[in-house]
Amino acid sequence: MVVIGAAALALPLACSGSPDEGAGNGGSGRGSGGDPGEGLRFVPEGLSSTDMDEDGAGLELVAFTLVQGAASPELYAAVRNDGETPSCDAGLMFYFIDKADQLVTTWGGSLLSGRLYRLDDGSGVMIPCIAPGEIAMTGSADLPGELVIEELGYLKHRFPAFTVDVVPVDAVTVSEVKTVGRGAGSAYTGTLENRLDVAVSDPKITVFPVNRAGRPLGMATSSAAADIPPGGIWTFETTTVGDVGAGHVAYPTVSVPP
């Protein structure tokens, strides 16, 4: 079973384009004034991260937010493919180094790519890849508790990924995304359409609110144990966020039978 994704932007990011218009997303803080670094691409300002890979599979870390959440540290990151070929099954791993030059902890997550590709070998297998020039995102709201942001000296990162001959596939799209007030926060509603000629299952949407520089501020999600037939739609409402930022990016994923 293959998990796939496609992205939709409601804001032209400072460093990327996107396949679709309109999307839902989440973050922390309500309204557009909750982000003190509204023009920054890296927060905390001055905290650097060095790429441990020689070529990084063509991937470049272009923004991140590392903040203390209500229960634990939170991290949200944006990555651009600066290579000439799609970067497939890509992930992002961070190493957190304190001011005494000691490794505190590590964290890794899959990059939500916004593109589905079919292997060009006749097998029909489909995998998520990041197209050249486009943005992928990842994040976590529950980093290890031993991480104290104020005690960090710097970060390191690397990109587990591979390159293979692939062909792009028109798989799923997100549309009609709206921001709706829910108590002290905001949620996102919209629809996901299955554009494949086979049924898909287990739809999930992950939405990142972004500031005007394209930095992800947080994350909201919605998922369902459901099947979507060819041409069918899934209507979703995400978890709430506090700050909807200057725009949002949405990445749907679904499971596709082999």
XYZ file of N, CA and C in Angstrom:
774
model
N 0.845 -1.191 0.000
C 0.000 0.000 0.000
C 0.883 1.243 0.000
N 0.589 2.185 -0.871
C 1.423 3.368 -1.053
C 0.703 4.598 -0.542
N 1.407 5.448 0.169
C 0.839 6.711 0.627
C 1.265 7.798 -0.326
N 0.314 8.614 -0.748
C 0.610 9.637 -1.732
C 0.161 10.996 -1.237
N 0.622 12.063 -1.893
C 0.220 13.392 -1.469
C 0.234 14.387 -2.602
N -0.510 15.464 -2.421
C -0.506 16.571 -3.365
C -0.733 17.836 -2.585
N -0.064 18.912 -2.950
C -0.122 20.142 -2.171
C -0.990 21.185 -2.819
N -1.518 22.075 -1.990
C -2.274 23.214 -2.501
C -1.874 24.433 -1.698
N -1.557 25.521 -2.377
C -1.139 26.738 -1.707
C -2.215 27.795 -1.783
N -2.381 28.507 -0.661
C -3.255 29.664 -0.673
C -2.424 30.935 -0.602
N -1.096 30.775 -0.575
C -0.188 31.918 -0.518
C 1.011 31.592 -1.387
N 1.391 32.459 -2.345
C 2.605 32.206 -3.104
C 3.812 32.340 -2.186
N 4.439 31.221 -1.837
C 5.590 31.258 -0.937
C 6.724 32.027 -1.569
N 7.550 32.613 -0.698
C 8.660 33.423 -1.176
C 9.656 32.596 -1.967
N 9.648 31.253 -1.754
C 10.668 30.432 -2.384
C 10.102 29.278 -3.175
N 8.845 29.305 -3.588
C 8.344 28.152 -4.346
C 7.099 28.492 -5.124
N 6.705 27.514 -5.948
C 5.411 27.532 -6.604
C 4.603 26.384 -6.057
N 3.426 26.121 -6.648
C 2.600 25.040 -6.142
C 1.681 24.522 -7.207
N 1.259 23.233 -7.091
C 0.426 22.659 -8.128
C -1.008 23.120 -8.144
N -1.571 23.476 -6.979
C -2.996 23.779 -6.924
C -3.246 25.054 -6.138
N -4.384 25.659 -6.373
C -4.799 26.838 -5.624
C -5.805 26.438 -4.560
N -5.768 27.172 -3.395
C -6.755 26.958 -2.360
C -6.415 25.769 -1.507
N -6.377 25.938 -0.153
C -6.083 24.821 0.730
C -6.381 25.184 2.140
N -6.389 24.195 3.023
C -6.602 24.432 4.435
C -5.350 24.161 5.180
N -5.179 24.734 6.408
C -3.962 24.468 7.125
C -4.042 24.882 8.552
N -3.051 24.523 9.326
C -3.113 24.789 10.743
C -1.834 25.362 11.254
N -1.841 25.833 12.497
C -0.666 26.348 13.127
C -0.974 26.691 14.542
N -0.255 27.668 15.114
C -0.508 28.042 16.484
C -0.678 29.543 16.592
N -1.648 30.007 17.316
C -1.956 31.423 17.471
C -3.032 31.846 16.502
N -4.024 32.581 16.925
C -5.112 32.960 16.019
C -4.884 34.351 15.451
N -5.300 34.492 14.176
C -5.155 35.781 13.517
C -3.793 35.894 12.879
N -3.496 37.024 12.226
C -2.243 37.197 11.504
C -1.188 37.926 12.313
N -1.475 38.353 13.505
C -0.500 39.116 14.265
C 0.172 38.332 15.363
N -0.053 37.004 15.439
C 0.495 36.227 16.528
C 1.932 35.812 16.333
N 2.503 36.008 15.164
C 3.870 35.596 14.872
C 4.804 36.787 15.001
N 5.666 36.836 16.039
C 6.547 37.988 16.218
C 7.603 38.098 15.133
N 7.911 36.998 14.431
C 8.884 37.042 13.349
C 8.216 36.918 12.007
N 7.224 37.781 11.741
C 6.373 37.608 10.570
C 7.131 37.684 9.256
N 8.317 38.318 9.237
C 9.097 38.373 8.007
C 10.295 37.452 8.007
N 10.478 36.668 9.077
C 11.652 35.815 9.205
C 11.417 34.444 8.577
N 12.488 33.842 8.062
C 12.416 32.492 7.542
C 12.939 31.452 8.540
N 13.667 31.904 9.555
C 14.186 30.981 10.562
C 13.957 31.547 11.961
N 13.311 30.758 12.810
C 13.025 31.134 14.193
C 13.324 29.940 15.089
N 14.147 30.142 16.180
C 14.662 31.408 16.694
C 15.678 32.048 15.735
N 15.629 33.352 15.650
C 16.566 34.072 14.805
C 17.981 33.864 15.324
N 18.900 33.537 14.434
C 20.284 33.328 14.816
C 20.648 31.879 15.098
N 19.661 31.002 15.212
C 19.929 29.576 15.417
C 20.121 28.942 14.041
N 21.351 28.508 13.760
C 21.680 28.004 12.430
C 21.537 26.493 12.354
N 21.413 25.996 11.128
C 21.394 24.558 10.876
C 22.243 24.274 9.653
N 23.160 23.317 9.773
C 24.090 22.977 8.709
C 23.703 21.661 8.058
N 23.729 21.621 6.739
C 23.412 20.414 5.991
C 24.580 19.435 6.107
N 24.311 18.224 6.598
C 25.348 17.217 6.774
C 25.625 16.443 5.491
N 24.738 16.524 4.507
C 24.935 15.836 3.240
C 25.726 16.716 2.290
N 26.563 16.088 1.476
C 27.359 16.857 0.527
C 26.482 17.540 -0.518
N 25.495 16.794 -1.025
C 24.628 17.400 -2.032
C 23.186 17.520 -1.564
N 22.862 16.873 -0.416
C 21.512 16.964 0.128
C 20.437 16.474 -0.814
N 20.809 15.601 -1.765
C 19.855 15.104 -2.768
C 19.197 16.256 -3.520
N 19.888 17.396 -3.574
C 19.345 18.573 -4.246
C 18.392 19.363 -3.388
N 18.192 18.946 -2.129
C 17.231 19.600 -1.252
C 17.891 20.688 -0.413
N 17.112 21.729 -0.123
C 17.607 22.878 0.633
C 16.599 23.256 1.706
N 17.068 23.371 2.951
C 16.222 23.848 4.044
C 16.035 25.352 3.882
N 14.782 25.791 3.674
C 14.547 27.204 3.382
C 13.825 27.945 4.504
N 13.292 27.217 5.489
C 12.620 27.887 6.608
C 12.353 26.874 7.711
N 12.396 27.342 8.956
C 11.917 26.504 10.054
C 11.470 27.372 11.222
N 10.558 26.797 12.023
C 10.081 27.403 13.261
C 10.302 26.397 14.378
N 11.082 26.774 15.382
C 11.311 25.950 16.568
C 10.858 26.765 17.768
N 9.757 26.341 18.400
C 9.171 27.101 19.509
C 8.765 26.151 20.627
N 8.613 26.701 21.815
C 8.106 25.930 22.938
C 6.584 25.953 22.916
N 5.962 24.784 22.775
C 4.515 24.694 22.797
C 3.998 24.524 24.203
N 2.703 24.333 24.334
C 2.086 24.197 25.647
C 2.581 22.953 26.377
N 2.839 21.877 25.637
C 3.240 20.621 26.270
C 4.680 20.229 25.984
N 5.230 20.660 24.848
C 6.579 20.259 24.457
C 7.077 21.183 23.354
N 8.376 21.121 23.026
C 8.869 21.918 21.893
C 8.207 21.475 20.591
N 8.044 22.423 19.669
C 7.433 22.151 18.374
C 8.371 22.602 17.265
N 8.356 21.870 16.164
C 9.217 22.177 15.033
C 8.436 22.038 13.735
N 8.551 23.038 12.853
C 7.920 23.014 11.541
C 8.936 23.520 10.530
N 9.086 22.820 9.407
C 10.149 23.149 8.465
C 9.668 23.085 7.025
N 10.304 23.890 6.177
C 10.028 23.909 4.743
C 11.322 23.626 3.991
N 11.219 22.802 2.961
C 12.374 22.360 2.180
C 12.069 22.545 0.705
N 13.050 23.041 -0.056
C 12.882 23.226 -1.499
C 13.804 22.271 -2.255
N 13.312 21.729 -3.347
C 14.147 20.903 -4.215
C 14.859 21.798 -5.223
N 16.154 22.018 -5.007
C 16.953 22.825 -5.919
C 17.646 21.984 -6.979
N 17.363 20.680 -7.001
C 17.959 19.802 -7.994
C 17.224 19.849 -9.317
N 17.684 19.039 -10.259
C 17.096 19.011 -11.593
C 16.162 17.828 -11.793
N 16.060 16.938 -10.784
C 15.198 15.765 -10.886
C 14.355 15.646 -9.627
N 13.230 14.925 -9.670
C 12.421 14.734 -8.466
C 13.207 14.011 -7.377
N 12.974 14.411 -6.140
C 13.571 13.762 -4.975
C 12.475 12.936 -4.308
N 12.670 11.612 -4.235
C 11.575 10.700 -3.889
C 11.711 10.110 -2.490
N 10.528 9.839 -1.889
C 10.459 9.293 -0.529
C 11.388 10.052 0.405
N 11.347 11.375 0.332
C 12.299 12.215 1.052
C 11.882 12.446 2.500
N 12.866 12.580 3.364
C 12.643 12.901 4.759
C 13.593 14.000 5.205
N 13.410 14.462 6.426
C 14.272 15.488 7.014
C 14.602 15.063 8.435
N 15.906 15.022 8.764
C 16.338 14.662 10.106
C 17.135 15.813 10.701
N 16.799 16.194 11.943
C 17.508 17.247 12.656
C 18.317 16.657 13.808
N 19.484 17.263 14.039
C 20.329 16.958 15.189
C 20.443 18.240 16.006
N 20.062 18.178 17.281
C 20.039 19.357 18.144
C 21.289 19.358 19.026
N 22.144 20.368 18.860
C 23.422 20.466 19.564
C 23.371 21.615 20.550
N 23.787 21.370 21.802
C 23.716 22.435 22.802
C 24.957 23.327 22.746
N 24.996 24.325 23.616
C 26.081 25.309 23.607
C 27.395 24.723 24.077
N 27.363 23.533 24.691
C 28.583 22.827 25.077
C 29.038 21.879 23.973
N 28.428 21.988 22.792
C 28.758 21.191 21.618
C 28.416 19.711 21.801
N 27.379 19.430 22.607
C 26.941 18.063 22.854
C 25.593 17.812 22.180
N 25.442 16.615 21.620
C 24.172 16.242 21.005
C 23.116 16.047 22.081
N 22.009 16.777 21.977
C 20.918 16.675 22.951
C 19.935 15.592 22.530
N 19.467 15.662 21.286
C 18.505 14.691 20.779
C 18.429 14.830 19.265
N 17.705 13.910 18.635
C 17.472 13.966 17.193
C 15.982 13.824 16.923
N 15.584 14.251 15.758
C 14.195 14.073 15.312
C 14.173 13.946 13.803
N 13.303 13.087 13.291
C 13.161 12.949 11.854
C 11.711 12.778 11.449
N 11.362 13.258 10.275
C 10.003 13.133 9.767
C 9.987 13.070 8.254
N 8.919 12.519 7.696
C 8.760 12.454 6.247
C 8.354 13.824 5.710
N 8.903 14.187 4.573
C 8.535 15.439 3.919
C 7.276 15.227 3.089
N 6.270 16.056 3.347
C 5.045 16.033 2.553
C 5.344 16.759 1.248
N 5.289 16.003 0.153
C 5.895 16.483 -1.083
C 4.974 17.279 -1.979
N 3.685 16.946 -2.008
C 2.791 17.614 -2.928
C 2.782 17.019 -4.320
N 3.490 15.910 -4.536
C 3.512 15.301 -5.869
C 3.522 13.781 -5.745
N 2.789 13.116 -6.644
C 2.820 11.665 -6.755
C 3.394 11.294 -8.110
N 4.299 10.321 -8.116
C 4.934 9.867 -9.348
C 4.796 8.349 -9.482
N 4.796 7.873 -10.726
C 4.786 6.441 -11.019
C 6.181 6.031 -11.490
N 6.704 4.949 -10.915
C 7.998 4.444 -11.348
C 7.962 4.121 -12.831
N 8.991 4.560 -13.556
C 9.037 4.393 -15.006
C 9.699 3.057 -15.364
N 9.179 1.972 -14.762
C 9.749 0.644 -15.019
C 8.682 -0.371 -15.402
N 7.462 0.113 -15.616
C 6.378 -0.777 -15.997
C 5.678 -1.456 -14.845
N 6.137 -1.216 -13.603
C 5.545 -1.879 -12.438
C 4.233 -1.247 -12.005
N 4.033 0.040 -12.326
C 2.845 0.756 -11.893
C 2.921 1.282 -10.481
N 4.040 1.044 -9.793
C 4.201 1.493 -8.408
C 4.284 3.015 -8.360
N 3.574 3.616 -7.386
C 3.560 5.065 -7.224
C 4.217 5.469 -5.907
N 4.992 6.552 -5.946
C 5.700 7.036 -4.761
C 5.619 8.561 -4.714
N 5.692 9.155 -3.510
C 5.704 10.618 -3.406
C 7.099 11.152 -3.694
N 7.157 12.224 -4.451
C 8.431 12.876 -4.776
C 8.252 14.391 -4.714
N 9.358 15.089 -4.509
C 9.359 16.551 -4.521
C 9.838 17.002 -5.889
N 9.018 17.722 -6.611
C 9.380 18.183 -7.952
C 10.457 19.254 -7.874
N 11.309 19.363 -8.892
C 12.311 20.431 -8.916
C 11.673 21.802 -8.766
N 12.250 22.609 -7.882
C 11.769 23.971 -7.661
C 10.604 24.092 -6.710
N 10.099 22.978 -6.172
C 8.924 23.048 -5.312
C 9.243 22.806 -3.847
N 8.254 23.157 -2.994
C 8.405 23.133 -1.548
C 7.719 21.913 -0.954
N 8.381 21.293 0.019
C 7.773 20.258 0.849
C 7.867 20.720 2.299
N 7.004 20.174 3.165
C 7.005 20.573 4.564
C 6.864 19.368 5.480
N 7.285 19.558 6.720
C 7.132 18.544 7.753
C 7.073 19.243 9.092
N 6.680 18.507 10.126
C 6.614 19.141 11.442
C 6.255 18.169 12.532
N 6.444 18.621 13.769
C 6.097 17.832 14.947
C 5.710 18.775 16.077
N 4.621 18.429 16.776
C 4.187 19.212 17.934
C 4.597 18.550 19.238
N 5.394 17.483 19.170
C 5.806 16.791 20.392
C 7.253 16.312 20.320
N 8.178 17.266 20.186
C 9.600 16.940 20.231
C 9.970 16.423 21.620
N 11.090 15.706 21.728
C 11.504 15.178 23.030
C 11.580 16.251 24.110
N 11.104 15.896 25.310
C 11.030 16.863 26.395
C 12.366 17.361 26.894
N 13.465 16.597 26.644
C 14.784 17.035 27.115
C 15.349 18.186 26.305
N 14.657 18.531 25.214
C 15.116 19.641 24.387
C 14.728 20.975 25.013
N 15.718 21.793 25.343
C 15.505 23.141 25.871
C 16.026 24.117 24.817
N 15.140 24.840 24.185
C 15.506 25.666 23.035
C 16.563 26.705 23.395
N 16.430 27.315 24.574
C 17.365 28.370 24.979
C 18.782 27.853 25.185
N 18.942 26.547 25.365
C 20.273 25.967 25.610
C 20.939 25.457 24.332
N 20.264 25.586 23.203
C 20.829 25.096 21.951
C 21.884 26.045 21.398
N 22.925 25.445 20.817
C 23.961 26.241 20.165
C 23.764 26.296 18.662
N 23.386 25.162 18.077
C 23.160 25.099 16.634
C 22.483 23.765 16.314
N 22.046 23.628 15.061
C 21.426 22.405 14.567
C 22.216 21.873 13.384
N 22.046 20.589 13.136
C 22.497 19.976 11.898
C 21.307 19.229 11.301
N 21.334 19.035 9.986
C 20.246 18.307 9.352
C 20.739 17.530 8.152
N 19.964 16.536 7.755
C 20.250 15.773 6.549
C 18.935 15.342 5.913
N 19.010 14.921 4.644
C 17.819 14.585 3.871
C 17.890 13.147 3.352
N 17.330 12.169 4.059
C 17.215 10.826 3.479
C 16.276 10.886 2.273
N 16.755 10.479 1.115
C 15.963 10.544 -0.115
C 16.675 9.744 -1.195
N 15.982 9.486 -2.301
C 16.640 8.834 -3.419
C 16.080 9.365 -4.726
N 16.843 9.144 -5.797
C 16.458 9.590 -7.130
C 16.263 8.372 -8.020
N 15.162 8.351 -8.759
C 14.830 7.226 -9.626
C 14.015 7.770 -10.793
N 13.976 7.043 -11.893
C 13.197 7.473 -13.057
C 11.706 7.353 -12.749
N 10.991 8.477 -12.807
C 9.571 8.503 -12.458
C 8.799 9.377 -13.439
N 7.473 9.188 -13.446
C 6.571 9.976 -14.283
C 5.490 10.574 -13.382
N 5.193 11.880 -13.470
C 4.179 12.493 -12.598
C 2.790 11.941 -12.849
N 1.987 11.888 -11.777
C 0.624 11.368 -11.838
C -0.338 12.403 -11.256
N -1.463 12.616 -11.910
C -2.525 13.479 -11.393
C -3.368 12.632 -10.446
N -3.139 12.761 -9.124
C -3.716 11.817 -8.170
C -4.895 12.385 -7.388
N -4.639 13.319 -6.492
C -5.706 13.909 -5.685
C -5.537 15.418 -5.649
N -6.634 16.122 -5.493
C -6.606 17.574 -5.397
C -7.416 18.030 -4.192
N -7.086 19.216 -3.691
C -7.803 19.830 -2.572
C -8.412 21.132 -3.057
N -9.670 21.389 -2.679
C -10.339 22.599 -3.130
C -11.338 23.076 -2.088
N -11.897 24.264 -2.336
C -12.948 24.852 -1.508
C -12.549 24.957 -0.037
N -11.274 25.243 0.208
C -10.802 25.338 1.589
C -11.186 26.692 2.179
N -11.760 26.636 3.371
C -12.173 27.852 4.069
C -11.681 27.807 5.514
N -11.421 28.989 6.061
C -11.064 29.110 7.475
C -12.338 29.352 8.262
N -12.543 28.584 9.327
C -13.746 28.726 10.144
C -13.345 28.863 11.607
N -14.008 29.750 12.336
C -13.732 29.930 13.758
C -14.275 28.766 14.567
N -13.442 28.281 15.491
C -13.831 27.193 16.383
C -13.309 27.517 17.783
N -14.151 28.097 18.615
C -13.731 28.490 19.948
C -12.657 29.555 19.888
N -11.524 29.293 20.577
C -10.426 30.259 20.612
C -9.508 30.140 19.403
N -9.763 29.181 18.514
C -8.884 28.977 17.371
C -9.623 28.998 16.053
N -8.947 28.497 15.031
C -9.519 28.411 13.687
C -9.240 27.042 13.111
N -10.206 26.522 12.373
C -10.049 25.256 11.669
C -10.187 25.519 10.174
N -9.906 24.480 9.384
C -10.005 24.597 7.934
C -10.912 23.495 7.401
N -11.815 23.875 6.519
C -12.696 22.913 5.872
C -12.413 22.898 4.380
N -12.747 21.796 3.734
C -12.532 21.712 2.301
C -12.858 20.322 1.800
N -12.509 20.050 0.551
C -12.769 18.746 -0.043
C -11.515 18.215 -0.727
N -11.376 16.910 -0.675
C -10.312 16.200 -1.378
C -10.964 15.353 -2.461
N -10.481 15.436 -3.688
C -11.039 14.665 -4.802
C -10.047 13.613 -5.275
N -10.523 12.391 -5.457
C -9.713 11.304 -6.003
C -9.759 11.385 -7.523
N -8.627 11.693 -8.145
C -8.562 11.826 -9.604
C -7.977 10.580 -10.271
N -7.700 9.549 -9.469
C -7.197 8.300 -10.033
C -8.353 7.452 -10.561
N -8.022 6.415 -11.320
C -9.063 5.515 -11.832
C -9.247 4.299 -10.940
N -8.691 4.350 -9.726
C -8.897 3.297 -8.721
C -9.321 3.961 -7.418
N -9.989 3.187 -6.565
C -10.385 3.720 -5.267
C -9.160 3.903 -4.374
N -9.196 4.926 -3.515
C -8.148 5.158 -2.527
C -8.784 5.121 -1.139
N -7.955 5.018 -0.116
C -8.490 4.910 1.235
C -7.657 5.726 2.219
N -8.166 5.803 3.455
C -7.469 6.469 4.572
C -6.981 7.873 4.229
N -7.870 8.755 3.757
C -7.434 10.114 3.419
C -7.009 10.891 4.662
N -6.010 11.724 4.472
C -5.538 12.606 5.541
C -5.112 13.924 4.912
N -5.377 15.015 5.607
C -4.886 16.319 5.156
C -4.077 16.946 6.269
N -2.918 17.504 5.902
C -2.052 18.224 6.834
C -1.894 19.636 6.306
N -2.208 20.613 7.143
C -2.202 22.011 6.714
C -1.222 22.802 7.566
N -0.380 23.573 6.895
C 0.603 24.411 7.570
C 0.260 25.884 7.343
N -0.039 26.649 8.408
C -0.122 28.099 8.215
C 1.289 28.640 8.025
N 1.441 29.656 7.199
C 2.762 30.218 6.917
C 2.740 31.727 7.087
N 3.918 32.285 7.410
C 4.025 33.740 7.464
C 4.276 34.267 6.065
N 4.472 35.562 5.919
C 4.597 36.145 4.581
C 5.896 35.764 3.888
N 6.864 35.206 4.645
C 8.104 34.721 4.035
C 8.015 33.249 3.660
N 6.870 32.614 3.930
C 6.706 31.206 3.603
C 7.131 30.258 4.693
N 7.390 30.775 5.908
C 7.812 29.912 7.017
C 6.600 29.275 7.675
N 6.580 27.923 7.815
C 5.450 27.280 8.492
C 5.406 27.629 9.967
N 4.214 27.966 10.460
C 4.034 28.402 11.844
C 3.456 27.310 12.731
N 2.897 26.282 12.153
C 2.243 25.239 12.920
C 1.651 24.212 11.982
N 0.714 23.429 12.492
C 0.211 22.322 11.702
C -1.170 21.914 12.203
N -2.083 21.643 11.277
C -3.403 21.128 11.607
C -3.676 19.915 10.727
N -4.460 18.968 11.230
C -4.688 17.738 10.479
C -6.143 17.297 10.536
N -6.504 16.452 9.598
C -7.782 15.755 9.602
C -7.579 14.435 8.875
N -8.222 13.364 9.347
C -8.078 12.058 8.705
C -9.366 11.270 8.865
N -9.492 10.212 8.072
C -10.694 9.387 8.127
C -10.372 7.970 7.668
N -11.022 6.987 8.287
C -10.942 5.596 7.831
C -12.056 5.394 6.818
N -11.790 5.781 5.593
C -12.827 5.779 4.554
C -12.217 5.448 3.208
N -13.067 4.953 2.303
C -12.674 4.704 0.915
C -13.270 5.797 0.033
N -12.485 6.233 -0.963
C -12.956 7.239 -1.911
C -12.900 6.630 -3.308
N -14.032 6.463 -3.971
C -14.033 5.853 -5.308
C -13.436 6.801 -6.344
N -13.129 6.311 -7.529
C -12.646 7.201 -8.597
C -13.623 8.347 -8.827
N -13.104 9.561 -8.817
C -13.939 10.737 -9.003
C -14.682 11.170 -7.762
N -14.558 10.413 -6.658
C -15.248 10.749 -5.422
C -14.521 11.801 -4.621
N -15.215 12.341 -3.599
C -14.618 13.384 -2.763
C -14.733 13.008 -1.290
N -13.860 13.588 -0.492
C -13.908 13.486 0.965
C -13.955 14.908 1.504
N -14.956 15.204 2.338
C -15.083 16.521 2.963
C -14.437 16.477 4.339
N -13.574 17.458 4.630
C -12.815 17.426 5.874
C -12.947 18.721 6.663
N -12.676 18.628 7.961
C -12.450 19.775 8.838
C -11.258 19.442 9.717
N -10.265 20.336 9.752
C -9.025 20.070 10.477
C -9.161 20.383 11.961
N -8.147 19.991 12.703
C -7.988 20.463 14.066
C -7.746 21.973 14.039
N -7.853 22.613 15.192
C -7.753 24.079 15.224
C -6.315 24.556 15.375
N -6.115 25.800 14.972
C -4.846 26.494 15.153
C -5.144 27.853 15.776
N -4.122 28.448 16.362
C -4.320 29.753 16.980
C -3.986 30.900 16.045
N -2.960 30.701 15.175
C -2.515 31.761 14.273
C -2.605 31.247 12.844
N -3.470 31.839 12.035
C -3.610 31.402 10.649
C -2.566 32.048 9.746
N -1.732 32.933 10.287
C -0.641 33.513 9.525
C -1.104 34.341 8.347
N -0.235 34.414 7.325
C -0.546 35.191 6.122
C -1.140 34.319 5.026
N -1.130 33.016 5.223
C -1.654 32.083 4.233
C -1.500 30.669 4.745
N -1.714 29.696 3.893
C -1.633 28.313 4.334
C -1.304 27.397 3.170
N -0.734 26.222 3.494
C -0.397 25.205 2.515
C -1.010 23.891 2.983
N -1.660 23.155 2.092
C -2.315 21.896 2.465
C -1.745 20.747 1.664
N -1.455 19.653 2.354
C -0.934 18.443 1.707
C -1.847 17.269 2.032
N -2.592 16.751 1.072
C -3.379 15.536 1.310
C -2.538 14.291 1.070
N -2.860 13.215 1.768
C -2.285 11.907 1.489
C -3.406 10.877 1.496
N -3.234 9.826 0.707
C -4.180 8.719 0.681
C -3.411 7.430 0.478
N -4.042 6.304 0.776
C -3.446 5.004 0.516
C -3.992 4.456 -0.804
N -3.092 3.933 -1.638
C -3.455 3.410 -2.945
C -3.156 1.926 -2.975
N -4.075 1.090 -3.415
C -3.800 -0.347 -3.466
C -2.694 -0.657 -4.457
N -1.925 -1.724 -4.201
C -0.829 -2.073 -5.129
C -1.367 -2.508 -6.493
